[in-house]
Amino acid sequence: MDKVTVGDVLNAIDAFAPFASQFEDDNSGLIAGRIDAEVSGVLCSVDVTFAVIEEALNSGCNLIVAHHPILFYAVKSVTDCRYVTAVVLKALNNDINIIAAHTNVDFASGGINDRLAELFKGKNLRALDCHSYVRLFDIAPTMLYDLAEYAKKILHDNAILTIGENSVVTKVAVVSGSGGEADIIEYCAQNNIAFMTADLKHHLAAMADDIDAKIIVFGHFTSESIFVTIVEEVISAAFPELMVICSVKNVNPYRNRIEEKE
C-alpha cells in the first residue's frame, strides 16, 4: 500500500465536504498532530474522549477523525489541568493525530442532514429557503406523534420530545445537532412544515408552542451518530487498503431515561 498521510486523509474529506463551507465560528480541520505523519489506521468517532484515544491505541489507529472539534474555543495552554487540553495532550503523547469534520459534513451533499432525510424516507429533497443548510423534504401524510415514534425507532433515541398538536405532517425540515433558530421555527410554522432538530433552548420551545409550530426534538448524539458511517465510507473509498474503523467506545452520554411512575 502506498503511504497515506494525515494530509491525504484531510484532502479526501475536503473533497467530499469542503472545510471552507463550515460555519465561520467552527473549528473543523487538523486539530492536533502532524500533517505529514503516515497513517496506520483511522478511527471514526463523533467525539474525542479518553476512551476513544484508548480505542485508537488498541486498534492500531494513529488518526482519529471526529465530528466534534475537541478544541473549539481558543486555549492559552495545553496541560492536563483542563479536560479538553488533557485529552489533546494524551493524544499527542501517544502520536495520535486528530481531524475534526463538523459543520462541513453536516451541510455537504450526502452529509448528515441529507442522510437524515433519507432515513425518514424523504422525497423531493431541497434546501430550506431561509437557511440553505437545513434540508426540506416531503413525506407521505403522517401524524406528528407517529413521525416522532418513527424517529425514536430509526435513531434508537429513547428521549424524543414534541411540540405542537398531533396534526398531519407532509413536509419536514431537519438539521442535525443544535439547529434551533427562531427564524427557522417561524418559517416552518408559517409554511406548515414540521421541524426536527436537537438541543432546542427553552425560549425557542416556548415560542414554538405559542405560534403553533410542529417540532420534534431528538438527541444531539443520536442525530449525528451516522457521521461515523459517512466518513468511513469516504475515507475507505479514497484509500481502499487503509484500515478505517468506526468507534464502539464513543456512545451516547445520555444512557438512562427515568420513566414517570403511575
Short mmCIF file of C-alpha atoms in Angstrom, two decimals:
data_model
loop_
_atom_site.label_atom_id
_atom_site.label_comp_id
_atom_site.label_asym_id
_atom_site.label_seq_id
_atom_site.Cartn_x
_atom_site.Cartn_y
_atom_site.Cartn_z
CA MET A 1 0.00 0.00 0.00
CA ASP A 2 1.26 3.47 -0.86
CA LYS A 3 1.97 5.76 2.06
CA VAL A 4 -1.12 7.68 3.22
CA THR A 5 -0.53 10.80 5.30
CA VAL A 6 -2.78 12.77 7.61
CA GLY A 7 -2.80 15.44 4.91
CA ASP A 8 -4.04 12.92 2.35
CA VAL A 9 -6.99 11.99 4.59
CA LEU A 10 -7.67 15.66 5.22
CA ASN A 11 -7.79 16.26 1.46
CA ALA A 12 -10.15 13.30 0.92
CA ILE A 13 -12.58 14.69 3.47
CA ASP A 14 -12.23 18.16 1.96
CA ALA A 15 -13.15 16.81 -1.49
CA PHE A 16 -16.38 15.41 -0.03
CA ALA A 17 -17.20 18.18 2.43
CA PRO A 18 -15.06 21.30 1.84
CA PHE A 19 -13.70 22.71 5.07
CA ALA A 20 -14.26 26.18 3.61
CA SER A 21 -18.02 25.55 3.86
CA GLN A 22 -18.01 25.22 7.66
CA PHE A 23 -19.66 27.83 9.87
CA GLU A 24 -17.47 30.88 10.42
CA ASP A 25 -17.06 30.12 14.13
CA ASP A 26 -16.44 26.39 13.63
CA ASN A 27 -13.05 24.72 14.08
CA SER A 28 -13.00 21.84 11.60
CA GLY A 29 -9.70 20.67 10.16
CA LEU A 30 -6.49 19.28 11.64
CA ILE A 31 -6.86 19.82 15.39
CA ALA A 32 -3.72 18.09 16.65
CA GLY A 33 -0.76 16.25 15.19
CA ARG A 34 1.43 16.32 12.10
CA ILE A 35 0.01 16.78 8.63
CA ASP A 36 2.85 14.71 7.12
CA ALA A 37 2.50 11.78 9.55
CA GLU A 38 1.96 8.40 7.91
CA VAL A 39 -1.44 6.97 8.83
CA SER A 40 -1.50 3.44 10.27
CA GLY A 41 -5.28 3.40 10.60
CA VAL A 42 -8.26 5.71 11.05
CA LEU A 43 -10.79 5.60 13.88
CA CYS A 44 -14.05 7.44 13.09
CA SER A 45 -15.93 8.88 16.06
CA VAL A 46 -18.48 11.54 16.94
CA ASP A 47 -16.36 12.79 19.86
CA VAL A 48 -12.75 12.64 21.01
CA THR A 49 -12.57 11.30 24.56
CA PHE A 50 -10.05 9.44 26.70
CA ALA A 51 -11.93 6.23 25.89
CA VAL A 52 -11.74 6.92 22.16
CA ILE A 53 -8.00 7.57 22.35
CA GLU A 54 -7.52 4.25 24.17
CA GLU A 55 -9.62 2.58 21.49
CA ALA A 56 -7.42 4.09 18.78
CA LEU A 57 -4.28 2.84 20.53
CA ASN A 58 -5.70 -0.65 21.00
CA SER A 59 -6.84 -0.76 17.36
CA GLY A 60 -3.56 0.38 15.86
CA CYS A 61 -5.01 3.66 14.58
CA ASN A 62 -2.92 6.82 14.83
CA LEU A 63 -5.58 9.10 13.33
CA ILE A 64 -8.96 9.95 14.82
CA VAL A 65 -11.50 11.61 12.55
CA ALA A 66 -14.16 13.09 14.80
CA HIS A 67 -17.29 15.11 14.17
CA HIS A 68 -16.93 17.46 17.13
CA PRO A 69 -13.73 19.52 17.46
CA ILE A 70 -12.21 18.73 20.86
CA LEU A 71 -10.66 22.21 20.69
CA PHE A 72 -13.43 24.63 19.80
CA TYR A 73 -12.56 27.79 21.72
CA ALA A 74 -9.13 29.38 22.00
CA VAL A 75 -6.85 27.96 24.68
CA LYS A 76 -3.76 29.60 26.14
CA SER A 77 -2.06 26.44 27.38
CA VAL A 78 -2.10 22.70 26.74
CA THR A 79 -1.84 20.96 30.10
CA ASP A 80 -3.53 18.14 31.97
CA CYS A 81 -5.34 20.64 34.23
CA ARG A 82 -8.38 21.02 31.96
CA TYR A 83 -10.36 18.24 30.34
CA VAL A 84 -10.14 19.26 26.68
CA THR A 85 -6.42 20.01 26.75
CA ALA A 86 -5.74 16.86 28.78
CA VAL A 87 -7.45 14.81 26.06
CA VAL A 88 -5.37 16.52 23.36
CA LEU A 89 -2.20 16.04 25.40
CA LYS A 90 -2.91 12.31 25.77
CA ALA A 91 -3.37 12.05 22.01
CA LEU A 92 -0.16 13.91 21.23
CA ASN A 93 1.84 11.96 23.82
CA ASN A 94 0.78 8.78 22.02
CA ASP A 95 1.42 10.12 18.49
CA ILE A 96 -2.29 10.18 17.68
CA ASN A 97 -3.46 12.82 15.23
CA ILE A 98 -6.93 14.38 15.34
CA ILE A 99 -9.05 15.72 12.49
CA ALA A 100 -12.46 17.30 13.11
CA ALA A 101 -15.07 17.43 10.35
CA HIS A 102 -18.03 19.24 11.86
CA THR A 103 -20.45 21.59 10.11
CA ASN A 104 -18.85 20.94 6.72
CA VAL A 105 -20.09 17.32 6.95
CA ASP A 106 -23.45 18.44 8.34
CA PHE A 107 -24.05 20.55 5.23
CA ALA A 108 -22.36 18.50 2.48
CA SER A 109 -24.24 16.79 -0.31
CA GLY A 110 -24.56 13.27 1.07
CA GLY A 111 -23.67 14.58 4.53
CA ILE A 112 -25.50 14.21 7.82
CA ASN A 113 -28.57 16.32 7.03
CA ASP A 114 -29.04 14.55 3.70
CA ARG A 115 -28.66 11.14 5.35
CA LEU A 116 -31.23 12.05 7.98
CA ALA A 117 -33.68 12.97 5.22
CA GLU A 118 -33.03 9.57 3.61
CA LEU A 119 -33.67 7.79 6.92
CA PHE A 120 -37.07 9.49 7.09
CA LYS A 121 -37.82 8.37 3.51
CA GLY A 122 -37.88 11.97 2.35
CA LYS A 123 -38.78 12.84 -1.24
CA ASN A 124 -38.03 15.99 -3.25
CA LEU A 125 -35.06 16.89 -1.05
CA ARG A 126 -34.11 20.58 -1.19
CA ALA A 127 -32.68 23.39 0.91
CA LEU A 128 -34.92 25.46 3.15
CA ASP A 129 -35.35 28.97 1.77
CA CYS A 130 -34.27 30.81 4.92
CA HIS A 131 -31.24 28.60 5.68
CA SER A 132 -29.66 26.51 2.92
CA TYR A 133 -28.05 24.05 5.35
CA VAL A 134 -31.49 22.93 6.58
CA ARG A 135 -32.91 20.08 4.48
CA LEU A 136 -36.58 20.23 3.49
CA PHE A 137 -38.35 17.15 2.14
CA ASP A 138 -41.79 15.68 1.56
CA ILE A 139 -43.24 12.60 3.25
CA ALA A 140 -46.47 10.65 2.95
CA PRO A 141 -49.16 12.18 5.21
CA THR A 142 -48.18 11.22 8.76
CA MET A 143 -49.38 12.32 12.18
CA LEU A 144 -46.77 14.30 14.13
CA TYR A 145 -46.68 11.83 17.02
CA ASP A 146 -46.30 8.90 14.61
CA LEU A 147 -43.37 10.70 12.98
CA ALA A 148 -41.83 11.14 16.43
CA GLU A 149 -42.26 7.42 17.11
CA TYR A 150 -40.56 6.66 13.81
CA ALA A 151 -37.69 8.98 14.78
CA LYS A 152 -37.37 7.09 18.06
CA LYS A 153 -37.12 3.81 16.17
CA ILE A 154 -34.65 4.72 13.42
CA LEU A 155 -32.40 6.89 15.59
CA HIS A 156 -32.51 4.50 18.57
CA ASP A 157 -33.43 7.53 20.65
CA ASN A 158 -35.47 6.98 23.80
CA ALA A 159 -35.90 10.67 24.62
CA ILE A 160 -37.76 12.18 21.66
CA LEU A 161 -39.83 15.28 22.51
CA THR A 162 -42.56 17.02 20.53
CA ILE A 163 -44.07 20.50 20.46
CA GLY A 164 -47.42 21.20 18.84
CA GLU A 165 -50.70 19.49 18.24
CA ASN A 166 -50.81 15.97 16.82
CA SER A 167 -51.73 17.03 13.29
CA VAL A 168 -50.90 15.74 9.82
CA VAL A 169 -47.38 16.35 8.51
CA THR A 170 -46.44 16.26 4.81
CA LYS A 171 -43.35 18.50 4.81
CA VAL A 172 -40.37 18.15 7.14
CA ALA A 173 -37.26 20.27 7.72
CA VAL A 174 -34.32 18.70 9.50
CA VAL A 175 -30.95 19.81 10.81
CA SER A 176 -28.69 17.61 12.91
CA GLY A 177 -27.25 18.71 16.22
CA SER A 178 -28.12 22.06 17.76
CA GLY A 179 -30.01 23.56 14.83
CA GLY A 180 -32.76 25.52 16.54
CA GLU A 181 -33.02 29.12 15.34
CA ALA A 182 -36.00 31.45 15.80
CA ASP A 183 -36.31 32.32 12.11
CA ILE A 184 -36.29 28.63 11.11
CA ILE A 185 -39.05 27.83 13.59
CA GLU A 186 -41.13 30.81 12.45
CA TYR A 187 -40.66 29.95 8.77
CA CYS A 188 -41.68 26.34 9.36
CA ALA A 189 -44.74 27.38 11.38
CA GLN A 190 -45.86 29.80 8.67
CA ASN A 191 -45.45 27.17 5.95
CA ASN A 192 -46.91 24.16 7.80
CA ILE A 193 -43.55 22.37 7.97
CA ALA A 194 -42.59 20.08 10.84
CA PHE A 195 -39.10 20.92 12.08
CA MET A 196 -36.71 18.35 13.57
CA THR A 197 -33.52 19.23 15.43
CA ALA A 198 -31.73 18.74 18.77
CA ASP A 199 -30.94 20.81 21.87
CA LEU A 200 -33.82 23.28 21.48
CA LYS A 201 -33.47 26.07 24.06
CA HIS A 202 -36.41 26.78 26.34
CA HIS A 203 -37.24 30.24 24.99
CA LEU A 204 -37.40 28.80 21.47
CA ALA A 205 -39.57 25.91 22.64
CA ALA A 206 -41.93 28.37 24.33
CA MET A 207 -42.09 30.45 21.15
CA ALA A 208 -42.71 27.36 19.02
CA ASP A 209 -45.58 26.30 21.26
CA ASP A 210 -47.09 29.80 21.20
CA ILE A 211 -47.10 30.06 17.38
CA ASP A 212 -48.41 26.50 16.87
CA ALA A 213 -45.21 25.19 15.31
CA LYS A 214 -44.74 21.45 14.89
CA ILE A 215 -41.40 20.41 16.37
CA ILE A 216 -39.65 17.10 17.02
CA VAL A 217 -36.60 17.32 19.27
CA PHE A 218 -34.19 14.39 19.11
CA GLY A 219 -30.89 13.81 20.87
CA HIS A 220 -27.74 15.55 19.69
CA PHE A 221 -25.65 12.38 19.62
CA THR A 222 -28.35 10.22 18.05
CA SER A 223 -28.88 12.72 15.24
CA GLU A 224 -25.17 12.76 14.40
CA SER A 225 -24.11 9.17 15.04
CA ILE A 226 -24.41 8.47 11.30
CA PHE A 227 -21.28 10.64 10.89
CA VAL A 228 -19.00 7.68 11.56
CA THR A 229 -20.53 5.69 8.70
CA ILE A 230 -20.30 8.65 6.32
CA VAL A 231 -16.61 9.38 6.89
CA GLU A 232 -15.73 5.68 6.99
CA GLU A 233 -17.23 5.37 3.51
CA VAL A 234 -15.46 8.50 2.24
CA ILE A 235 -12.01 7.54 3.54
CA SER A 236 -12.31 3.87 2.55
CA ALA A 237 -13.30 4.86 -0.99
CA ALA A 238 -10.25 7.13 -1.26
CA PHE A 239 -7.81 4.64 0.33
CA PRO A 240 -9.19 1.09 -0.09
CA GLU A 241 -6.22 -0.61 1.58
CA LEU A 242 -6.17 1.65 4.64
CA MET A 243 -7.69 0.36 7.88
CA VAL A 244 -10.71 2.53 8.68
CA ILE A 245 -12.98 1.58 11.58
CA CYS A 246 -15.95 3.06 13.43
CA SER A 247 -15.69 3.65 17.16
CA VAL A 248 -17.61 1.39 19.52
CA LYS A 249 -16.41 3.22 22.65
CA ASN A 250 -17.94 6.57 21.75
CA VAL A 251 -21.53 6.17 22.91
CA ASN A 252 -24.46 8.43 23.71
CA PRO A 253 -23.64 10.02 27.10
CA TYR A 254 -27.36 10.03 27.97
CA ARG A 255 -28.00 6.35 28.69
CA ASN A 256 -30.91 6.09 31.09
CA ARG A 257 -34.41 7.52 30.78
CA ILE A 258 -36.32 7.88 34.05
CA GLU A 259 -39.94 7.00 33.38
CA GLU A 260 -42.76 8.59 35.34
CA LYS A 261 -44.25 6.17 37.87
CA GLU A 262 -48.01 5.64 37.73
#
